[in-house]
Amino acid sequence: MPIRLAAVAGAALFVSSCQETAVQPQPMAGADPARGRRVIEQVGCGACHLIPGVSWPQGRVGPSLDGFGSQALIGGRFPNRPEILARWVRDAPSLAPRTGMPAMPMTEPEARDVAAYLYTLDAR
Ligand code: HEC
């Protein structure tokens, strides 16, 4: 899909040029954070991540997602933008083949809802 390729090319460009410019996460149009939280519980992101609002489990395989909404990069290498985050939560290996984060069983709309929930997790 051309849009996905453009997003990945943009990510590569961003990383290779190593800009310090803050990437402000944008809200997900038409996505529902409450539904996203339910998907997070159903597919079990908590097995590997500490996620505020998800009380159990609270795994430590991956990084804590506390404050993720105001983080500039995903996994330290991709700009934290809605379309990229939605792709990451559903299929991280398609962006980063060696990542420890597996592809997760959800639809694209569910992935957008999950991303919307993660954007509610602001650092204070
Ligand atoms: C099997 C363990 C595992 C599961 C399950 C898992 N992740 Fe991850 N996740 C990881 C690991 C490991 C990383 C670090 C990956 C990297 O940097 O390449 C990561 C990274 C992330 C990041 C980037 C964090 C940051 O600080 O940049 C986000 C966001 C994320 N995961 C969200 C999710 C969501 C949402 C789910 C459920 C749909 C999920 N993860 C399920 C292991 C997991």
XYZ file of N, CA, C and O and ligand atoms in Angstrom:
539
model
N 0.842 -1.207 0.000
C 0.000 0.000 0.000
C 0.868 1.245 0.000
O 1.749 1.369 0.842
N 0.629 2.140 -0.915
C 1.495 3.331 -1.031
C 1.548 4.146 0.257
O 2.602 4.626 0.610
N 0.431 4.258 0.971
C 0.430 5.088 2.175
C 1.362 4.497 3.229
O 2.145 5.186 3.845
N 1.307 3.155 3.363
C 2.187 2.505 4.339
C 3.641 2.691 3.953
O 4.479 2.952 4.784
N 3.940 2.533 2.666
C 5.321 2.681 2.227
C 5.808 4.089 2.519
O 6.930 4.278 2.981
N 4.938 5.052 2.283
C 5.331 6.442 2.535
C 5.631 6.640 4.011
O 6.602 7.305 4.376
N 4.816 6.005 4.869
C 5.041 6.149 6.310
C 6.386 5.560 6.693
O 7.141 6.148 7.468
N 6.703 4.403 6.140
C 7.972 3.757 6.485
C 9.132 4.568 5.928
O 10.139 4.796 6.610
N 8.985 5.041 4.692
C 10.051 5.850 4.102
C 10.259 7.102 4.944
O 11.392 7.508 5.205
N 9.156 7.682 5.393
C 9.253 8.874 6.246
C 9.973 8.562 7.533
O 10.809 9.325 7.995
N 9.677 7.368 8.096
C 10.334 6.979 9.344
C 11.824 6.819 9.114
O 12.645 7.289 9.908
N 12.196 6.180 8.012
C 13.609 5.954 7.733
C 14.323 7.292 7.569
O 15.414 7.508 8.092
N 13.674 8.197 6.858
C 14.247 9.523 6.633
C 14.446 10.227 7.958
O 15.496 10.805 8.233
N 13.424 10.139 8.793
C 13.503 10.784 10.103
C 14.691 10.248 10.889
O 15.489 10.982 11.427
N 14.815 8.937 10.933
C 15.869 8.340 11.747
C 17.233 8.665 11.158
O 18.160 9.023 11.870
N 17.348 8.569 9.820
C 18.668 8.759 9.236
C 19.115 10.210 9.362
O 20.291 10.488 9.501
N 18.166 11.149 9.340
C 18.587 12.538 9.463
C 18.733 12.928 10.928
O 19.254 13.981 11.245
N 18.287 12.067 11.836
C 18.525 12.241 13.257
C 18.103 13.619 13.777
O 18.809 14.259 14.526
N 16.930 14.035 13.353
C 16.475 15.353 13.785
C 16.065 15.339 15.245
O 15.570 14.351 15.741
N 16.248 16.453 15.889
C 15.844 16.577 17.279
C 14.425 17.131 17.398
O 13.877 17.204 18.474
N 13.871 17.532 16.270
C 12.543 18.147 16.294
C 11.543 17.253 17.029
O 11.440 16.079 16.710
N 10.851 17.805 17.989
C 9.880 17.020 18.742
C 8.739 16.616 17.815
O 8.216 17.430 17.060
N 8.378 15.370 17.850
C 7.248 14.898 17.070
C 6.052 14.877 18.008
O 6.023 14.107 18.956
N 5.093 15.714 17.767
C 3.937 15.771 18.644
C 2.926 14.713 18.224
O 2.454 14.731 17.102
N 2.616 13.779 19.105
C 1.601 12.795 18.769
C 0.274 13.493 18.484
O -0.070 14.445 19.173
N -0.410 13.018 17.453
C -1.701 13.615 17.138
C -2.801 12.648 17.548
O -2.575 11.457 17.583
N -3.973 13.192 17.833
C -5.087 12.304 18.168
C -5.463 11.453 16.964
O -5.235 11.849 15.841
N -6.024 10.285 17.218
C -6.444 9.400 16.142
C -7.859 9.763 15.721
O -8.784 9.591 16.508
N -8.039 10.197 14.479
C -9.370 10.540 13.996
C -10.258 9.303 13.972
O -9.860 8.278 13.434
N -11.411 9.407 14.572
C -12.395 8.323 14.498
C -12.067 7.095 15.322
O -12.760 6.094 15.231
N -11.018 7.125 16.130
C -10.680 5.953 16.940
C -11.194 6.157 18.363
O -11.380 7.279 18.808
N -11.405 5.034 19.055
C -12.039 5.079 20.368
C -11.092 4.507 21.445
O -10.874 3.297 21.487
N -10.537 5.373 22.292
C -9.581 4.919 23.296
C -10.159 3.863 24.244
O -9.449 2.934 24.632
N -11.446 3.970 24.603
C -12.035 3.008 25.542
C -12.065 1.616 24.911
O -11.758 0.614 25.552
N -12.418 1.586 23.625
C -12.395 0.310 22.912
C -10.960 -0.199 22.839
O -10.698 -1.388 22.984
N -10.022 0.709 22.629
C -8.610 0.328 22.557
C -8.134 -0.327 23.839
O -7.392 -1.310 23.808
N -8.585 0.183 24.971
C -8.167 -0.402 26.250
C -8.692 -1.840 26.371
O -8.000 -2.729 26.849
N -9.912 -2.052 25.885
C -10.462 -3.418 25.934
C -9.662 -4.361 25.027
O -9.397 -5.500 25.388
N -9.275 -3.862 23.852
C -8.466 -4.701 22.952
C -7.129 -5.033 23.625
O -6.674 -6.177 23.589
N -6.533 -4.060 24.282
C -5.259 -4.275 24.983
C -5.409 -5.396 26.007
O -4.545 -6.269 26.124
N -6.539 -5.390 26.706
C -6.760 -6.446 27.707
C -7.004 -7.799 27.032
O -6.514 -8.825 27.487
N -7.763 -7.777 25.930
C -8.078 -9.041 25.248
C -6.846 -9.709 24.661
O -6.657 -10.909 24.798
N -6.002 -8.941 23.980
C -4.867 -9.576 23.299
C -3.670 -9.749 24.227
O -2.724 -10.447 23.895
N -3.706 -9.111 25.402
C -2.687 -9.402 26.403
C -1.391 -8.610 26.302
O -0.324 -9.131 26.595
N -1.472 -7.347 25.908
C -0.262 -6.502 25.876
C 0.385 -6.430 27.260
O 1.597 -6.280 27.381
N -0.451 -6.563 28.292
C 0.045 -6.471 29.662
C 0.981 -7.606 30.047
O 1.697 -7.522 31.040
N 1.003 -8.678 29.238
C 1.944 -9.765 29.515
C 3.378 -9.240 29.440
O 4.268 -9.768 30.080
N 3.581 -8.216 28.648
C 4.943 -7.700 28.428
C 5.128 -6.241 28.840
O 6.251 -5.760 28.899
N 4.035 -5.514 29.022
C 4.148 -4.080 29.307
C 3.376 -3.685 30.551
O 2.271 -4.184 30.775
N 3.929 -2.766 31.284
C 3.169 -2.089 32.324
C 2.392 -0.968 31.623
O 2.995 -0.117 30.968
N 1.066 -1.013 31.720
C 0.227 -0.038 31.010
C -0.758 0.574 31.986
O -1.617 -0.139 32.518
N -0.671 1.868 32.260
C -1.635 2.489 33.170
C -3.063 2.233 32.700
O -3.349 2.333 31.506
N -3.951 1.869 33.626
C -5.340 1.586 33.289
C -5.567 0.111 33.040
O -6.701 -0.339 32.955
N -4.500 -0.651 32.866
C -4.597 -2.100 32.699
C -3.934 -2.711 33.932
O -2.717 -2.677 34.071
N -4.768 -3.243 34.830
C -4.227 -3.589 36.143
C -3.493 -4.920 36.173
O -2.598 -5.131 36.975
N -3.857 -5.825 35.261
C -3.221 -7.127 35.279
C -3.247 -7.746 33.907
O -4.245 -7.602 33.216
N -2.204 -8.450 33.494
C -0.903 -8.543 34.175
C -0.064 -7.283 33.939
O -0.483 -6.413 33.170
N 1.067 -7.201 34.548
C 1.951 -6.059 34.337
C 3.355 -6.576 34.054
O 4.244 -6.518 34.888
N 3.520 -7.107 32.839
C 4.783 -7.731 32.465
C 5.913 -6.731 32.321
O 5.697 -5.527 32.221
N 7.129 -7.262 32.314
C 8.319 -6.414 32.226
C 9.214 -6.794 31.057
O 10.379 -6.436 31.032
N 8.665 -7.567 30.093
C 9.489 -7.940 28.946
C 9.769 -6.713 28.082
O 10.877 -6.500 27.615
N 8.744 -5.888 27.903
C 8.885 -4.667 27.109
C 8.908 -3.468 28.032
O 8.723 -3.602 29.242
N 9.132 -2.282 27.443
C 9.173 -1.064 28.262
C 7.803 -0.713 28.843
O 6.774 -1.078 28.283
N 7.805 -0.015 29.977
C 6.570 0.532 30.526
C 5.986 1.527 29.529
O 6.716 2.292 28.901
N 4.659 1.515 29.375
C 4.037 2.459 28.443
C 3.466 3.672 29.177
O 2.719 4.457 28.597
N 3.840 3.813 30.443
C 3.433 4.994 31.208
C 4.024 6.239 30.536
O 5.222 6.292 30.277
N 3.180 7.213 30.218
C 3.667 8.449 29.603
C 3.939 8.329 28.117
O 4.479 9.255 27.511
N 3.541 7.216 27.515
C 3.878 6.992 26.105
C 3.307 8.073 25.183
O 3.899 8.402 24.155
N 2.162 8.639 25.559
C 1.518 9.646 24.704
C 2.389 10.849 24.412
O 2.218 11.511 23.388
N 3.333 11.147 25.286
C 4.180 12.311 25.018
C 5.613 11.911 24.658
O 6.525 12.712 24.736
N 5.766 10.659 24.266
C 7.092 10.191 23.860
C 7.293 10.481 22.375
O 6.378 10.321 21.583
N 8.489 10.899 21.985
C 8.720 11.310 20.590
C 8.904 10.128 19.643
O 8.503 10.196 18.487
N 9.505 9.044 20.142
C 9.824 7.934 19.245
C 9.177 6.635 19.716
O 8.968 6.438 20.914
N 8.895 5.750 18.782
C 8.426 4.395 19.083
C 9.650 3.481 19.022
O 10.341 3.437 17.996
N 9.895 2.776 20.109
C 11.028 1.853 20.143
C 12.359 2.545 19.875
O 13.304 1.921 19.417
N 12.410 3.841 20.127
C 13.651 4.586 19.936
C 14.013 4.836 18.486
O 15.076 5.370 18.187
N 13.121 4.447 17.549
C 13.528 4.621 16.162
C 12.486 5.078 15.163
O 12.843 5.490 14.062
N 11.207 5.073 15.512
C 10.202 5.544 14.558
C 9.444 6.715 15.159
O 9.145 6.697 16.351
N 9.134 7.718 14.338
C 8.393 8.856 14.879
C 7.058 8.408 15.449
O 6.380 7.581 14.843
N 6.712 8.936 16.601
C 5.466 8.538 17.258
C 4.292 9.267 16.628
O 3.763 10.226 17.178
N 3.898 8.796 15.448
C 2.745 9.358 14.741
C 1.664 8.302 14.658
O 1.951 7.107 14.629
N 0.387 8.746 14.602
C -0.731 7.815 14.693
C -0.657 6.624 13.750
O -0.816 5.485 14.180
N -0.404 6.866 12.460
C -0.455 5.737 11.523
C 0.694 4.765 11.776
O 0.557 3.557 11.591
N 1.816 5.297 12.203
C 2.977 4.435 12.455
C 2.741 3.638 13.738
O 3.017 2.444 13.801
N 2.172 4.305 14.748
C 1.895 3.598 16.005
C 0.853 2.493 15.786
O 0.999 1.376 16.299
N -0.177 2.794 14.996
C -1.218 1.796 14.743
C -0.614 0.577 14.043
O -0.991 -0.556 14.312
N 0.344 0.831 13.171
C 0.991 -0.305 12.507
C 1.898 -1.048 13.486
O 1.948 -2.276 13.494
N 2.610 -0.303 14.320
C 3.515 -0.929 15.299
C 2.753 -1.880 16.224
O 3.166 -3.009 16.428
N 1.649 -1.424 16.807
C 0.977 -2.252 17.817
C 0.411 -3.528 17.198
O 0.254 -4.530 17.869
N 0.130 -3.489 15.903
C -0.449 -4.653 15.242
C 0.634 -5.545 14.659
O 0.510 -6.769 14.668
N 1.681 -4.945 14.116
C 2.693 -5.741 13.421
C 4.060 -5.068 13.508
O 4.604 -4.616 12.500
N 4.608 -5.042 14.714
C 5.907 -4.387 14.918
C 7.009 -4.982 14.040
O 7.820 -4.237 13.491
N 7.052 -6.320 13.860
C 8.136 -6.883 13.042
C 8.129 -6.400 11.594
O 9.158 -6.446 10.927
N 6.969 -5.930 11.091
C 6.961 -5.422 9.719
C 7.719 -4.099 9.619
O 8.175 -3.700 8.563
N 7.852 -3.399 10.749
C 8.629 -2.166 10.776
C 10.065 -2.450 11.213
O 11.009 -1.857 10.697
N 10.209 -3.321 12.206
C 11.518 -3.604 12.794
C 11.676 -5.123 12.913
O 11.281 -5.709 13.915
N 12.214 -5.750 11.872
C 12.256 -7.218 11.823
C 12.902 -7.871 13.036
O 12.534 -8.978 13.393
N 13.825 -7.220 13.703
C 14.490 -7.872 14.836
C 13.898 -7.501 16.186
O 14.466 -7.817 17.230
N 12.782 -6.796 16.185
C 12.222 -6.375 17.466
C 11.752 -7.579 18.288
O 11.379 -8.615 17.736
N 11.765 -7.397 19.602
C 11.251 -8.425 20.494
C 9.747 -8.373 20.615
O 9.138 -9.212 21.269
N 9.124 -7.386 20.010
C 7.672 -7.272 20.092
C 7.017 -8.050 18.956
O 7.289 -7.795 17.797
N 6.172 -9.016 19.299
C 5.549 -9.837 18.250
C 4.393 -9.115 17.572
O 3.856 -8.147 18.103
N 3.985 -9.615 16.394
C 2.739 -9.158 15.776
C 1.599 -9.592 16.688
O 1.652 -10.659 17.295
N 0.582 -8.757 16.816
C -0.521 -9.047 17.728
C -1.807 -9.217 16.930
O -2.027 -8.532 15.938
N -2.675 -10.158 17.376
C -3.880 -10.475 16.618
C -4.971 -9.423 16.784
O -5.711 -9.446 17.771
N -5.063 -8.499 15.853
C -6.149 -7.503 15.886
C -6.350 -6.936 14.488
O -5.471 -7.037 13.642
N -7.513 -6.331 14.279
C -7.804 -5.733 12.978
C -7.179 -4.340 12.918
O -6.763 -3.793 13.945
N -7.148 -3.754 11.726
C -6.606 -2.395 11.603
C -7.399 -1.379 12.416
O -6.806 -0.551 13.103
N -8.751 -1.417 12.369
C -9.494 -0.465 13.214
C -9.191 -0.653 14.695
O -9.092 0.334 15.446
N -9.019 -1.902 15.137
C -8.671 -2.145 16.539
C -7.302 -1.556 16.862
O -7.094 -1.004 17.947
N -6.383 -1.681 15.914
C -5.040 -1.135 16.134
C -5.106 0.389 16.306
O -4.378 0.977 17.111
N -6.016 1.032 15.556
C -6.171 2.488 15.689
C -6.754 2.827 17.063
O -6.372 3.827 17.684
N -7.677 2.004 17.543
C -8.240 2.226 18.873
C -7.155 2.058 19.944
O -7.083 2.838 20.902
N -6.324 1.035 19.773
C -5.242 0.796 20.734
C -4.291 2.003 20.743
O -3.911 2.507 21.806
N -3.940 2.479 19.545
C -3.052 3.645 19.466
C -3.702 4.840 20.160
O -3.042 5.582 20.901
N -5.018 5.014 19.949
C -5.727 6.133 20.584
C -5.631 6.033 22.101
O -5.449 7.035 22.805
N -5.725 4.804 22.620
C -5.602 4.656 24.075
C -4.194 5.025 24.527
O -4.027 5.742 25.524
N -3.191 4.565 23.788
C -1.805 4.867 24.195
C -1.561 6.381 24.197
O -0.787 6.886 25.007
N -2.249 7.109 23.293
C -2.081 8.570 23.267
C -2.747 9.261 24.452
O -2.532 10.442 24.671
N -3.577 8.518 25.198
C -4.149 9.141 26.404
C -3.151 9.048 27.567
O -3.376 9.646 28.613
N -2.059 8.283 27.386
C -1.106 8.080 28.477
C -0.039 9.170 28.447
O 1.041 8.984 27.902
N -0.380 10.300 28.990
C 0.551 11.429 28.990
C 1.434 11.406 30.216
O 1.005 11.035 31.284
N 2.663 11.832 30.020
C 3.539 12.023 31.183
C 3.070 13.256 31.942
O 2.547 14.189 31.351
N 3.197 13.237 33.248
C 2.802 14.429 34.007
C 4.026 15.091 34.546
O 5.036 14.476 34.722
C 5.863 -10.729 23.970
C 6.002 -9.428 24.610
C 5.223 -8.260 24.050
C 3.862 -8.165 23.841
C 2.803 -9.218 24.027
C 3.622 -6.797 23.422
N 4.801 -6.105 23.354
Fe 5.032 -4.144 22.938
N 7.022 -4.319 23.060
C 7.688 -5.463 23.456
C 9.123 -5.218 23.384
C 10.210 -6.223 23.710
C 9.280 -3.877 22.969
C 10.571 -3.122 22.677
C 10.738 -3.337 21.195
C 11.789 -2.585 20.477
O 12.206 -1.513 20.929
O 12.157 -3.073 19.390
C 7.935 -3.343 22.789
C 7.672 -2.047 22.407
C 6.405 -1.487 22.388
C 6.118 -0.092 22.180
C 7.154 1.004 22.009
C 7.488 1.468 23.417
C 8.468 2.592 23.501
O 8.758 3.027 24.630
O 8.949 3.073 22.482
C 4.765 0.063 22.234
C 3.984 1.345 22.068
C 4.210 -1.239 22.459
N 5.223 -2.157 22.558
C 2.853 -1.485 22.566
C 2.307 -2.761 22.706
C 0.901 -3.035 22.643
C -0.198 -1.999 22.503
C 0.774 -4.389 22.745
C -0.500 -5.193 22.646
C -1.243 -5.005 21.413
C 2.100 -4.945 22.917
N 3.002 -3.927 22.874
C 2.381 -6.292 23.110
C 7.138 -6.659 23.815
C 5.802 -6.957 23.735
